[in-house]
Amino acid sequence: MKYTMESNLGDLMRHPVARDLFDKACAGVNTGLVLNPMTSFMRIAAVDALLDSLGRGKIMQAILDIVNSAGDVTIPDCDPPIAWWRDAVIYQIYPLSFKGTDGGIGDLNGIISRLDYLKDLGVDAVWMSPVFDSPQEDNGYDVRDYRAIDSQYGSMQDMETLIAEAHKRGIKVILDLVFNHTSSEHEWFKSSASDPDSPYRYYYIWREGSPDSPPNNWTSIFGGSAWEYDNRRGAWYLHLFAKGQPDLNWENPKVREELYDITRFWREKGADGFRLDVISFVSKFTELKDGNADIAKIAGWMGFEHYFHGPRLHEFMKEFRENGLGGAYAVGETPGLGRGVNHLISAPGRNELSQIFCFDAIDNPGKSKLDDYEYNLYYAREMMLSWMKDTGIWYTLFWENHDNPRMISKVTSNTKLHKPLAKLLNLWILTLRGTPYIYQGQELGTPNTVFNSYDDIMDIEAKNTYKVKLEETGDHAAALAAVQCSSRDHARMPIDWNEAEAQAADPYSVLNFTKNAIELRRRYAALRLGHFEYQNELMRKDIFCFYRYLDKQRVYIEMNITANSVRAPIGPKSAKFLLGNYDGIGDVMKPYECRVWEI
């Protein structure tokens, strides 16, 4: 069915992609004004006018273009797979700052030296950010050679040893594949730019034109135009990220086969799975039309609607599964995609990806990591409750990664509450239904750092944000404040291993609480694979309570999700206390208190 501006809203909202887009377009707006029984029969043209009056602009035609190009959206009625990743705890390593062999920057031998730490923590797998050969313009997410290890991290032999040693300890290894773009120093790109007869001539997205006029108005996610003119070829190339990260042309089947062959190479080396960087960006609308200014206000980047869910995305993912991934675990980073597309891309029977990272719970509605605000955990509760209703999806559960600030600092600036809050957040993702991801240092309750000057910033995204803000205001202090809340450097600071040792010796530390929570999850199958049942009294906004159950096991979790002391919920009458983040159990729950009970 093709939707037009004369179609009605009710029909459109039954399309999974449309509902995703509509939810994001209305973030921060009272959707009850738009989505209700009275409006379900409204023409899309009338909805467009209504959204415009609410300050969202005229965006419905762009939504219709994406929906109409989405292709097959049927979801087969299949049982979920029996797979190791469904009940695993996965730990993300940012190699540059995890552990150095000699106290310097992180490397592969440093990771090997801490595998026993990870085993003791209780994780089942590690995902490593890229360690491939790279000029490091974007800390390894600009790959120069996918089949070589960057010398700062070690050698191919070190990588083979790491995989083998991890496997000896029962830890699986997930590698980070960056396939939306390469480095501009990759041999493919250098040849594509300089040799008219190159076999790599069409490996990238090139457009002819005057050096004074980019092909369209798209902006880079790192700031500025998404196009760069290359004098060698006399043409523009697309880079959705840094200038040194030209986008690959997935429309070219030779490009796709190269990438699938690289994936097979690493599977043969022993990799158990892959995290696929911005994989949802690989299919672009080939017309390369100008971006919609109203959508840019919502998404943050001009042109976003033309690539974040392109017309061949699902076709490409099915092909990738068949020819490259095989039976390996594959989790996609898919910015901008919500529950509907999550289901499409990871549903059993569609043969695409195993899971995706859904970022809907990372920021409150109408906010982004660039905004300086205190995150409200009530929103996370409501969002994740909606995930638990999608029984066909096995969600990734996470608070942090290498691209986002530390969550405890985002929730509260009161450092006295960071310790109980860190414990609560870790328990939260370890007890919901899904696959929890713990980012390095999260198990220690690591907060954000403080940047005293521009020289303290390493992150290319933050540097660009600083420069843009400085141009706008002429104020260095204002520019620094703009990146203080958002810089990716917060997550990329070196782990304090002295702190880790001190916490290991402290039975009340965040580290030991997290170990206990992982062990509890391992001991109770209900917490790993069981059903979910929400439990709340009088729709209270200050608590989050639920049951996990499987066969005869039944576990009850209650959490105070505020910085205030609150009346304890009325839980089960007969229960055995298993774990909590405060001493003593009373009728009042302390700030960010959490408790686990066996029924």
CSV table of C-alpha atoms in Angstrom, one decimal, residues 127-553:
chain,number,residue,atom,x,y,z
A,127,TRP,CA,32.8,-6.0,22.6
A,128,MET,CA,35.9,-4.1,21.6
A,129,SER,CA,35.7,-0.8,19.8
A,130,PRO,CA,37.9,-0.9,16.6
A,131,VAL,CA,41.5,-1.9,16.8
A,132,PHE,CA,42.1,-2.0,13.1
A,133,ASP,CA,44.8,0.0,11.3
A,134,SER,CA,43.7,3.7,11.3
A,135,PRO,CA,45.1,7.2,11.2
A,136,GLN,CA,42.9,7.8,14.3
A,137,GLU,CA,41.1,10.9,13.1
A,138,ASP,CA,38.0,9.5,14.9
A,139,ASN,CA,39.8,7.1,17.3
A,140,GLY,CA,39.7,4.1,15.1
A,141,TYR,CA,36.3,4.6,13.6
A,142,ASP,CA,38.2,5.6,10.4
A,143,VAL,CA,39.6,2.3,9.2
A,144,ARG,CA,42.6,2.3,6.8
A,145,ASP,CA,43.0,-1.5,6.6
A,146,TYR,CA,40.3,-3.9,8.0
A,147,ARG,CA,42.6,-6.9,8.0
A,148,ALA,CA,45.5,-5.3,10.0
A,149,ILE,CA,45.8,-4.3,13.6
A,150,ASP,CA,46.8,-0.7,14.4
A,151,SER,CA,50.4,-0.8,15.7
A,152,GLN,CA,49.5,1.3,18.8
A,153,TYR,CA,47.4,-1.7,19.9
A,154,GLY,CA,49.8,-4.5,19.0
A,155,SER,CA,49.9,-7.1,16.2
A,156,MET,CA,47.7,-9.7,14.6
A,157,GLN,CA,49.4,-12.3,16.8
A,158,ASP,CA,48.3,-10.3,19.8
A,159,MET,CA,44.7,-10.3,18.5
A,160,GLU,CA,44.8,-14.0,17.9
A,161,THR,CA,46.1,-14.5,21.5
A,162,LEU,CA,43.4,-12.3,22.9
A,163,ILE,CA,40.7,-14.3,21.2
A,164,ALA,CA,42.2,-17.6,22.3
A,165,GLU,CA,42.7,-16.5,26.0
A,166,ALA,CA,39.2,-15.0,26.2
A,167,HIS,CA,37.8,-18.3,24.9
A,168,LYS,CA,39.8,-20.2,27.5
A,169,ARG,CA,37.9,-18.3,30.2
A,170,GLY,CA,34.5,-18.8,28.5
A,171,ILE,CA,34.4,-15.2,27.3
A,172,LYS,CA,33.3,-14.5,23.7
A,173,VAL,CA,34.7,-11.8,21.6
A,174,ILE,CA,32.7,-9.2,19.6
A,175,LEU,CA,34.5,-7.0,17.1
A,176,ASP,CA,33.4,-3.5,15.9
A,177,LEU,CA,33.0,-3.3,12.2
A,178,VAL,CA,32.8,0.2,10.6
A,179,PHE,CA,31.2,-0.5,7.2
A,180,ASN,CA,29.3,2.8,6.5
A,181,HIS,CA,32.6,4.5,5.7
A,182,THR,CA,36.4,4.0,5.6
A,183,SER,CA,39.3,6.3,6.3
A,184,SER,CA,40.3,8.6,3.4
A,185,GLU,CA,43.7,7.0,3.7
A,186,HIS,CA,42.2,3.6,2.8
A,187,GLU,CA,43.7,2.3,-0.5
A,188,TRP,CA,40.2,2.0,-1.9
A,189,PHE,CA,39.6,5.7,-1.5
A,190,LYS,CA,43.0,6.9,-2.6
A,191,SER,CA,42.7,4.9,-5.8
A,192,SER,CA,39.0,6.0,-6.2
A,193,ALA,CA,40.0,9.6,-6.0
A,194,SER,CA,43.1,9.6,-8.2
A,195,ASP,CA,42.9,6.8,-10.8
A,196,PRO,CA,40.2,7.2,-13.6
A,197,ASP,CA,40.7,3.5,-14.4
A,198,SER,CA,40.6,2.3,-10.8
A,199,PRO,CA,38.5,-0.8,-10.0
A,200,TYR,CA,37.5,1.2,-6.8
A,201,ARG,CA,36.3,4.2,-8.9
A,202,TYR,CA,32.7,3.7,-7.6
A,203,TYR,CA,33.4,2.4,-4.1
A,204,TYR,CA,32.4,5.8,-2.7
A,205,ILE,CA,29.6,8.3,-3.2
A,206,TRP,CA,30.9,10.9,-5.6
A,207,ARG,CA,29.1,13.8,-7.4
A,208,GLU,CA,30.4,16.1,-10.0
A,209,GLY,CA,29.9,19.9,-9.6
A,210,SER,CA,31.5,23.2,-9.0
A,211,PRO,CA,34.0,23.3,-6.1
A,212,ASP,CA,32.0,26.3,-4.8
A,213,SER,CA,28.7,24.4,-4.6
A,214,PRO,CA,28.1,21.1,-2.7
A,215,PRO,CA,25.7,18.6,-4.3
A,216,ASN,CA,23.1,19.2,-1.6
A,217,ASN,CA,22.5,20.9,1.9
A,218,TRP,CA,23.3,17.8,4.0
A,219,THR,CA,25.3,18.4,7.2
A,220,SER,CA,27.9,16.2,8.8
A,221,ILE,CA,27.0,14.7,12.1
A,222,PHE,CA,30.4,16.1,13.3
A,223,GLY,CA,29.5,19.6,12.0
A,224,GLY,CA,29.7,21.5,8.7
A,225,SER,CA,28.8,20.2,5.3
A,226,ALA,CA,28.6,16.5,4.6
A,227,TRP,CA,30.5,17.0,1.3
A,228,GLU,CA,34.2,17.6,0.6
A,229,TYR,CA,35.6,18.5,-2.7
A,230,ASP,CA,38.6,16.4,-3.8
A,231,ASN,CA,40.9,18.1,-6.4
A,232,ARG,CA,42.4,14.8,-7.5
A,233,ARG,CA,39.1,13.7,-9.0
A,234,GLY,CA,37.5,17.1,-9.4
A,235,ALA,CA,34.4,16.0,-7.6
A,236,TRP,CA,32.6,16.0,-4.2
A,237,TYR,CA,32.5,12.9,-1.9
A,238,LEU,CA,30.0,12.3,0.8
A,239,HIS,CA,31.1,12.0,4.5
A,240,LEU,CA,28.3,11.8,7.0
A,241,PHE,CA,31.0,12.0,9.7
A,242,ALA,CA,34.5,13.6,9.5
A,243,LYS,CA,36.1,14.6,6.2
A,244,GLY,CA,38.5,11.8,6.7
A,245,GLN,CA,35.6,9.3,6.8
A,246,PRO,CA,34.2,9.0,3.2
A,247,ASP,CA,30.9,7.0,3.0
A,248,LEU,CA,31.1,3.8,1.1
A,249,ASN,CA,28.7,3.2,-1.9
A,250,TRP,CA,26.6,0.2,-0.8
A,251,GLU,CA,24.7,0.4,-4.1
A,252,ASN,CA,27.8,-1.1,-5.7
A,253,PRO,CA,27.7,-4.9,-5.2
A,254,LYS,CA,31.5,-5.1,-5.3
A,255,VAL,CA,31.7,-2.9,-2.2
A,256,ARG,CA,29.3,-5.2,-0.4
A,257,GLU,CA,31.2,-8.3,-1.3
A,258,GLU,CA,34.4,-6.8,-0.1
A,259,LEU,CA,32.8,-6.1,3.3
A,260,TYR,CA,31.3,-9.5,3.5
A,261,ASP,CA,34.7,-11.1,2.8
A,262,ILE,CA,36.3,-9.0,5.6
A,263,THR,CA,33.6,-10.3,7.9
A,264,ARG,CA,34.3,-13.9,6.9
A,265,PHE,CA,38.0,-13.2,7.5
A,266,TRP,CA,37.4,-12.3,11.1
A,267,ARG,CA,35.0,-15.1,11.7
A,268,GLU,CA,37.8,-17.5,10.7
A,269,LYS,CA,40.0,-15.7,13.2
A,270,GLY,CA,37.6,-16.7,15.9
A,271,ALA,CA,35.4,-13.7,16.4
A,272,ASP,CA,32.1,-14.7,17.9
A,273,GLY,CA,30.1,-11.7,16.8
A,274,PHE,CA,30.1,-8.2,15.5
A,275,ARG,CA,28.9,-4.7,16.5
A,276,LEU,CA,28.1,-2.9,13.3
A,277,ASP,CA,28.8,0.8,13.5
A,278,VAL,CA,25.9,3.1,12.2
A,279,ILE,CA,24.8,0.2,10.0
A,280,SER,CA,21.4,1.8,9.4
A,281,PHE,CA,23.1,4.6,7.4
A,282,VAL,CA,24.4,2.3,4.6
A,283,SER,CA,21.3,2.7,2.3
A,284,LYS,CA,20.9,6.2,1.0
A,285,PHE,CA,18.1,7.6,-1.2
A,286,THR,CA,20.2,7.8,-4.4
A,287,GLU,CA,18.5,11.0,-5.6
A,288,LEU,CA,20.4,12.9,-2.8
A,289,LYS,CA,17.8,15.5,-2.5
A,290,ASP,CA,18.1,18.5,-0.1
A,291,GLY,CA,17.2,17.8,3.5
A,292,ASN,CA,14.0,19.1,5.1
A,293,ALA,CA,14.8,22.1,7.4
A,294,ASP,CA,11.9,21.1,9.8
A,295,ILE,CA,13.2,17.6,10.1
A,296,ALA,CA,16.7,18.9,10.7
A,297,LYS,CA,15.4,20.9,13.7
A,298,ILE,CA,14.1,17.6,15.2
A,299,ALA,CA,17.0,15.2,14.2
A,300,GLY,CA,19.8,17.7,14.6
A,301,TRP,CA,21.3,17.2,11.1
A,302,MET,CA,20.2,18.3,7.6
A,303,GLY,CA,19.4,15.4,5.3
A,304,PHE,CA,19.0,12.8,8.0
A,305,GLU,CA,15.7,11.6,6.5
A,306,HIS,CA,17.5,10.5,3.3
A,307,TYR,CA,19.8,7.9,4.9
A,308,PHE,CA,18.8,6.9,8.5
A,309,HIS,CA,16.4,4.2,7.1
A,310,GLY,CA,17.1,4.0,3.4
A,311,PRO,CA,15.1,2.0,0.8
A,312,ARG,CA,17.4,-1.0,0.6
A,313,LEU,CA,18.4,-1.3,4.3
A,314,HIS,CA,16.6,-4.6,4.9
A,315,GLU,CA,17.7,-6.0,1.6
A,316,PHE,CA,21.3,-5.2,2.5
A,317,MET,CA,21.0,-6.7,5.9
A,318,LYS,CA,19.5,-10.0,4.6
A,319,GLU,CA,22.3,-10.2,2.1
A,320,PHE,CA,24.9,-9.4,4.8
A,321,ARG,CA,23.5,-12.2,7.0
A,322,GLU,CA,23.6,-14.7,4.1
A,323,ASN,CA,27.0,-13.9,2.7
A,324,GLY,CA,29.0,-12.5,5.5
A,325,LEU,CA,27.6,-12.9,9.0
A,326,GLY,CA,26.4,-16.5,8.7
A,327,GLY,CA,25.3,-17.6,12.1
A,328,ALA,CA,27.4,-15.1,14.0
A,329,TYR,CA,25.9,-12.7,16.5
A,330,ALA,CA,25.4,-9.2,15.0
A,331,VAL,CA,24.2,-6.1,16.9
A,332,GLY,CA,23.6,-3.0,14.9
A,333,GLU,CA,24.1,0.6,16.0
A,334,THR,CA,21.0,2.2,14.4
A,335,PRO,CA,20.7,5.9,15.4
A,336,GLY,CA,17.2,7.2,14.8
A,337,LEU,CA,15.4,3.9,14.6
A,338,GLY,CA,12.8,3.0,17.2
A,339,ARG,CA,10.7,0.0,18.3
A,340,GLY,CA,9.0,-0.7,14.9
A,341,VAL,CA,12.1,-0.9,12.9
A,342,ASN,CA,13.9,-2.7,15.8
A,343,HIS,CA,11.3,-5.4,15.4
A,344,LEU,CA,11.8,-5.5,11.6
A,345,ILE,CA,15.6,-5.7,11.6
A,346,SER,CA,16.0,-8.2,14.5
A,347,ALA,CA,12.8,-10.3,14.4
A,348,PRO,CA,13.3,-14.1,14.2
A,349,GLY,CA,12.7,-15.3,10.7
A,350,ARG,CA,13.6,-12.1,8.9
A,351,ASN,CA,17.3,-13.2,8.8
A,352,GLU,CA,18.8,-9.8,9.3
A,353,LEU,CA,20.5,-8.8,12.6
A,354,SER,CA,20.4,-10.4,16.0
A,355,GLN,CA,19.8,-7.2,17.9
A,356,ILE,CA,20.1,-3.4,17.6
A,357,PHE,CA,21.0,-0.7,20.0
A,358,CYS,CA,17.8,1.4,20.5
A,359,PHE,CA,18.8,4.8,21.8
A,360,ASP,CA,15.3,6.0,22.7
A,361,ALA,CA,15.9,5.7,26.5
A,362,ILE,CA,19.2,7.5,26.6
A,363,ASP,CA,17.8,11.1,26.5
A,364,ASN,CA,14.5,12.6,27.7
A,365,PRO,CA,12.0,13.7,25.0
A,366,GLY,CA,13.1,16.8,23.1
A,367,LYS,CA,16.6,16.5,24.5
A,368,SER,CA,20.0,15.2,23.2
A,369,LYS,CA,23.3,14.6,24.8
A,370,LEU,CA,24.2,18.2,23.7
A,371,ASP,CA,21.7,19.6,26.2
A,372,ASP,CA,22.8,20.3,29.8
A,373,TYR,CA,19.9,18.9,31.9
A,374,GLU,CA,19.1,16.4,34.6
A,375,TYR,CA,17.8,13.1,33.1
A,376,ASN,CA,14.4,11.9,34.5
A,377,LEU,CA,14.5,8.2,35.2
A,378,TYR,CA,10.7,8.1,35.0
A,379,TYR,CA,11.0,8.5,31.3
A,380,ALA,CA,13.4,5.5,31.1
A,381,ARG,CA,10.9,3.5,33.1
A,382,GLU,CA,8.1,4.2,30.7
A,383,MET,CA,10.2,3.6,27.6
A,384,MET,CA,11.6,0.3,28.8
A,385,LEU,CA,8.1,-0.8,30.0
A,386,SER,CA,7.0,-0.3,26.3
A,387,TRP,CA,10.0,-2.5,25.3
A,388,MET,CA,8.9,-5.3,27.6
A,389,LYS,CA,5.5,-5.4,25.8
A,390,ASP,CA,7.3,-6.3,22.6
A,391,THR,CA,7.8,-10.0,23.3
A,392,GLY,CA,9.1,-10.7,19.8
A,393,ILE,CA,12.2,-8.5,20.4
A,394,TRP,CA,15.1,-9.2,22.6
A,395,TYR,CA,16.3,-5.7,23.5
A,396,THR,CA,19.8,-4.6,24.3
A,397,LEU,CA,19.8,-2.9,27.7
A,398,PHE,CA,22.4,-0.2,28.3
A,399,TRP,CA,23.0,3.2,29.8
A,400,GLU,CA,26.5,4.0,28.5
A,401,ASN,CA,28.9,3.5,25.7
A,402,HIS,CA,31.9,5.2,24.1
A,403,ASP,CA,29.7,7.9,22.5
A,404,ASN,CA,27.8,9.1,25.5
A,405,PRO,CA,28.4,10.8,28.9
A,406,ARG,CA,28.3,8.8,32.1
A,407,MET,CA,24.8,8.2,33.2
A,408,ILE,CA,25.1,8.9,36.9
A,409,SER,CA,26.4,12.4,36.1
A,410,LYS,CA,23.5,12.9,33.7
A,411,VAL,CA,20.9,11.9,36.3
A,412,THR,CA,22.2,14.0,39.2
A,413,SER,CA,24.9,16.4,40.0
A,414,ASN,CA,24.8,15.4,43.7
A,415,THR,CA,27.9,13.3,43.9
A,416,LYS,CA,26.8,11.9,47.3
A,417,LEU,CA,24.1,10.0,45.5
A,418,HIS,CA,26.3,8.6,42.8
A,419,LYS,CA,27.2,5.4,44.6
A,420,PRO,CA,23.6,4.2,45.3
A,421,LEU,CA,22.5,5.5,41.8
A,422,ALA,CA,25.3,3.5,40.1
A,423,LYS,CA,24.2,0.4,41.8
A,424,LEU,CA,20.6,1.0,40.9
A,425,LEU,CA,21.3,1.6,37.3
A,426,ASN,CA,23.4,-1.6,37.0
A,427,LEU,CA,20.7,-3.7,38.7
A,428,TRP,CA,18.1,-2.1,36.4
A,429,ILE,CA,19.6,-3.4,33.2
A,430,LEU,CA,20.7,-6.7,34.8
A,431,THR,CA,17.1,-7.6,35.8
A,432,LEU,CA,15.0,-6.6,32.9
A,433,ARG,CA,14.3,-8.9,30.0
A,434,GLY,CA,17.0,-8.5,27.3
A,435,THR,CA,20.8,-8.5,26.9
A,436,PRO,CA,22.6,-6.1,29.3
A,437,TYR,CA,25.7,-4.2,28.1
A,438,ILE,CA,28.1,-2.8,30.7
A,439,TYR,CA,30.5,-0.1,29.5
A,440,GLN,CA,34.0,-0.1,30.9
A,441,GLY,CA,34.1,1.7,34.3
A,442,GLN,CA,30.3,1.5,34.7
A,443,GLU,CA,30.9,-1.4,37.1
A,444,LEU,CA,32.9,1.1,39.2
A,445,GLY,CA,30.3,3.9,39.2
A,446,THR,CA,32.6,6.2,37.1
A,447,PRO,CA,31.3,9.8,36.8
A,448,ASN,CA,32.0,12.4,34.1
A,449,THR,CA,35.3,14.2,34.2
A,450,VAL,CA,35.9,18.0,34.2
A,451,PHE,CA,37.4,19.8,31.3
A,452,ASN,CA,39.3,23.0,32.3
A,453,SER,CA,40.2,24.1,28.7
A,454,TYR,CA,39.9,23.3,25.1
A,455,ASP,CA,43.3,21.5,25.3
A,456,ASP,CA,41.7,18.9,27.6
A,457,ILE,CA,39.4,17.7,24.8
A,458,MET,CA,40.4,14.9,22.5
A,459,ASP,CA,37.0,14.0,20.9
A,460,ILE,CA,36.7,15.3,17.3
A,461,GLU,CA,32.9,15.7,17.7
A,462,ALA,CA,33.4,17.8,20.9
A,463,LYS,CA,36.2,19.9,19.3
A,464,ASN,CA,33.8,20.7,16.4
A,465,THR,CA,31.0,21.6,18.8
A,466,TYR,CA,33.4,23.9,20.7
A,467,LYS,CA,34.4,25.7,17.5
A,468,VAL,CA,30.8,26.2,16.3
A,469,LYS,CA,29.8,27.5,19.7
A,470,LEU,CA,32.8,29.8,19.8
A,471,GLU,CA,31.9,31.2,16.4
A,472,GLU,CA,28.4,31.8,17.6
A,473,THR,CA,29.2,33.5,20.9
A,474,GLY,CA,32.9,34.5,20.8
A,475,ASP,CA,33.0,33.2,24.4
A,476,HIS,CA,35.5,30.5,25.3
A,477,ALA,CA,33.7,29.7,28.6
A,478,ALA,CA,30.4,29.3,26.8
A,479,ALA,CA,32.0,27.0,24.2
A,480,LEU,CA,33.6,24.9,26.9
A,481,ALA,CA,30.3,24.7,28.8
A,482,ALA,CA,28.7,23.4,25.6
A,483,VAL,CA,30.9,20.3,25.5
A,484,GLN,CA,31.2,19.8,29.2
A,485,CYS,CA,27.9,17.9,29.3
A,486,SER,CA,28.3,16.0,26.0
A,487,SER,CA,31.9,15.2,25.1
A,488,ARG,CA,32.5,11.6,24.3
A,489,ASP,CA,35.8,12.0,26.2
A,490,HIS,CA,33.8,11.4,29.4
A,491,ALA,CA,33.4,7.8,28.5
A,492,ARG,CA,36.9,7.5,27.1
A,493,MET,CA,39.0,8.5,30.1
A,494,PRO,CA,41.4,5.7,31.3
A,495,ILE,CA,40.1,3.3,33.8
A,496,ASP,CA,41.5,3.9,37.3
A,497,TRP,CA,42.8,0.5,38.1
A,498,ASN,CA,43.9,1.6,41.6
A,499,GLU,CA,40.2,2.5,42.2
A,500,ALA,CA,39.2,-0.9,40.8
A,501,GLU,CA,41.5,-2.7,43.3
A,502,ALA,CA,40.2,-0.6,46.2
A,503,GLN,CA,36.6,-1.4,45.3
A,504,ALA,CA,37.5,-5.1,45.0
A,505,ALA,CA,38.5,-5.0,48.6
A,506,ASP,CA,35.4,-3.2,49.7
A,507,PRO,CA,32.3,-5.4,50.1
A,508,TYR,CA,30.0,-2.4,49.8
A,509,SER,CA,31.5,-1.0,46.6
A,510,VAL,CA,29.7,-0.5,43.3
A,511,LEU,CA,32.0,-3.1,41.8
A,512,ASN,CA,31.1,-5.8,44.3
A,513,PHE,CA,27.4,-4.9,44.1
A,514,THR,CA,27.6,-5.3,40.3
A,515,LYS,CA,29.4,-8.7,40.7
A,516,ASN,CA,26.7,-9.8,43.1
A,517,ALA,CA,23.9,-8.7,40.7
A,518,ILE,CA,25.5,-10.6,37.8
A,519,GLU,CA,25.9,-13.7,39.9
A,520,LEU,CA,22.2,-13.4,41.0
A,521,ARG,CA,21.3,-13.2,37.3
A,522,ARG,CA,23.4,-16.2,36.6
A,523,ARG,CA,21.8,-18.1,39.5
A,524,TYR,CA,18.2,-17.3,38.6
A,525,ALA,CA,17.1,-18.4,35.1
A,526,ALA,CA,14.0,-16.2,35.7
A,527,LEU,CA,16.2,-13.1,35.5
A,528,ARG,CA,17.9,-14.2,32.3
A,529,LEU,CA,15.2,-15.8,30.3
A,530,GLY,CA,12.0,-15.4,32.3
A,531,HIS,CA,8.8,-13.5,31.7
A,532,PHE,CA,8.3,-9.9,32.8
A,533,GLU,CA,5.3,-8.6,34.8
A,534,TYR,CA,5.0,-5.0,35.8
A,535,GLN,CA,3.8,-4.2,39.3
A,536,ASN,CA,2.9,-0.7,40.5
A,537,GLU,CA,0.4,0.8,42.9
A,538,LEU,CA,-1.7,3.8,42.1
A,539,MET,CA,0.5,4.5,39.1
A,540,ARG,CA,3.3,6.0,41.2
A,541,LYS,CA,6.0,7.8,39.3
A,542,ASP,CA,8.6,7.4,42.0
A,543,ILE,CA,9.1,3.6,42.0
A,544,PHE,CA,9.7,0.9,39.4
A,545,CYS,CA,8.6,-2.6,40.5
A,546,PHE,CA,8.3,-5.8,38.5
A,547,TYR,CA,8.4,-9.6,38.6
A,548,ARG,CA,10.6,-11.9,36.6
A,549,TYR,CA,9.3,-15.5,36.6
A,550,LEU,CA,10.1,-18.8,34.9
A,551,ASP,CA,8.7,-22.2,35.8
A,552,LYS,CA,8.8,-22.3,39.6
A,553,GLN,CA,11.2,-19.3,40.0
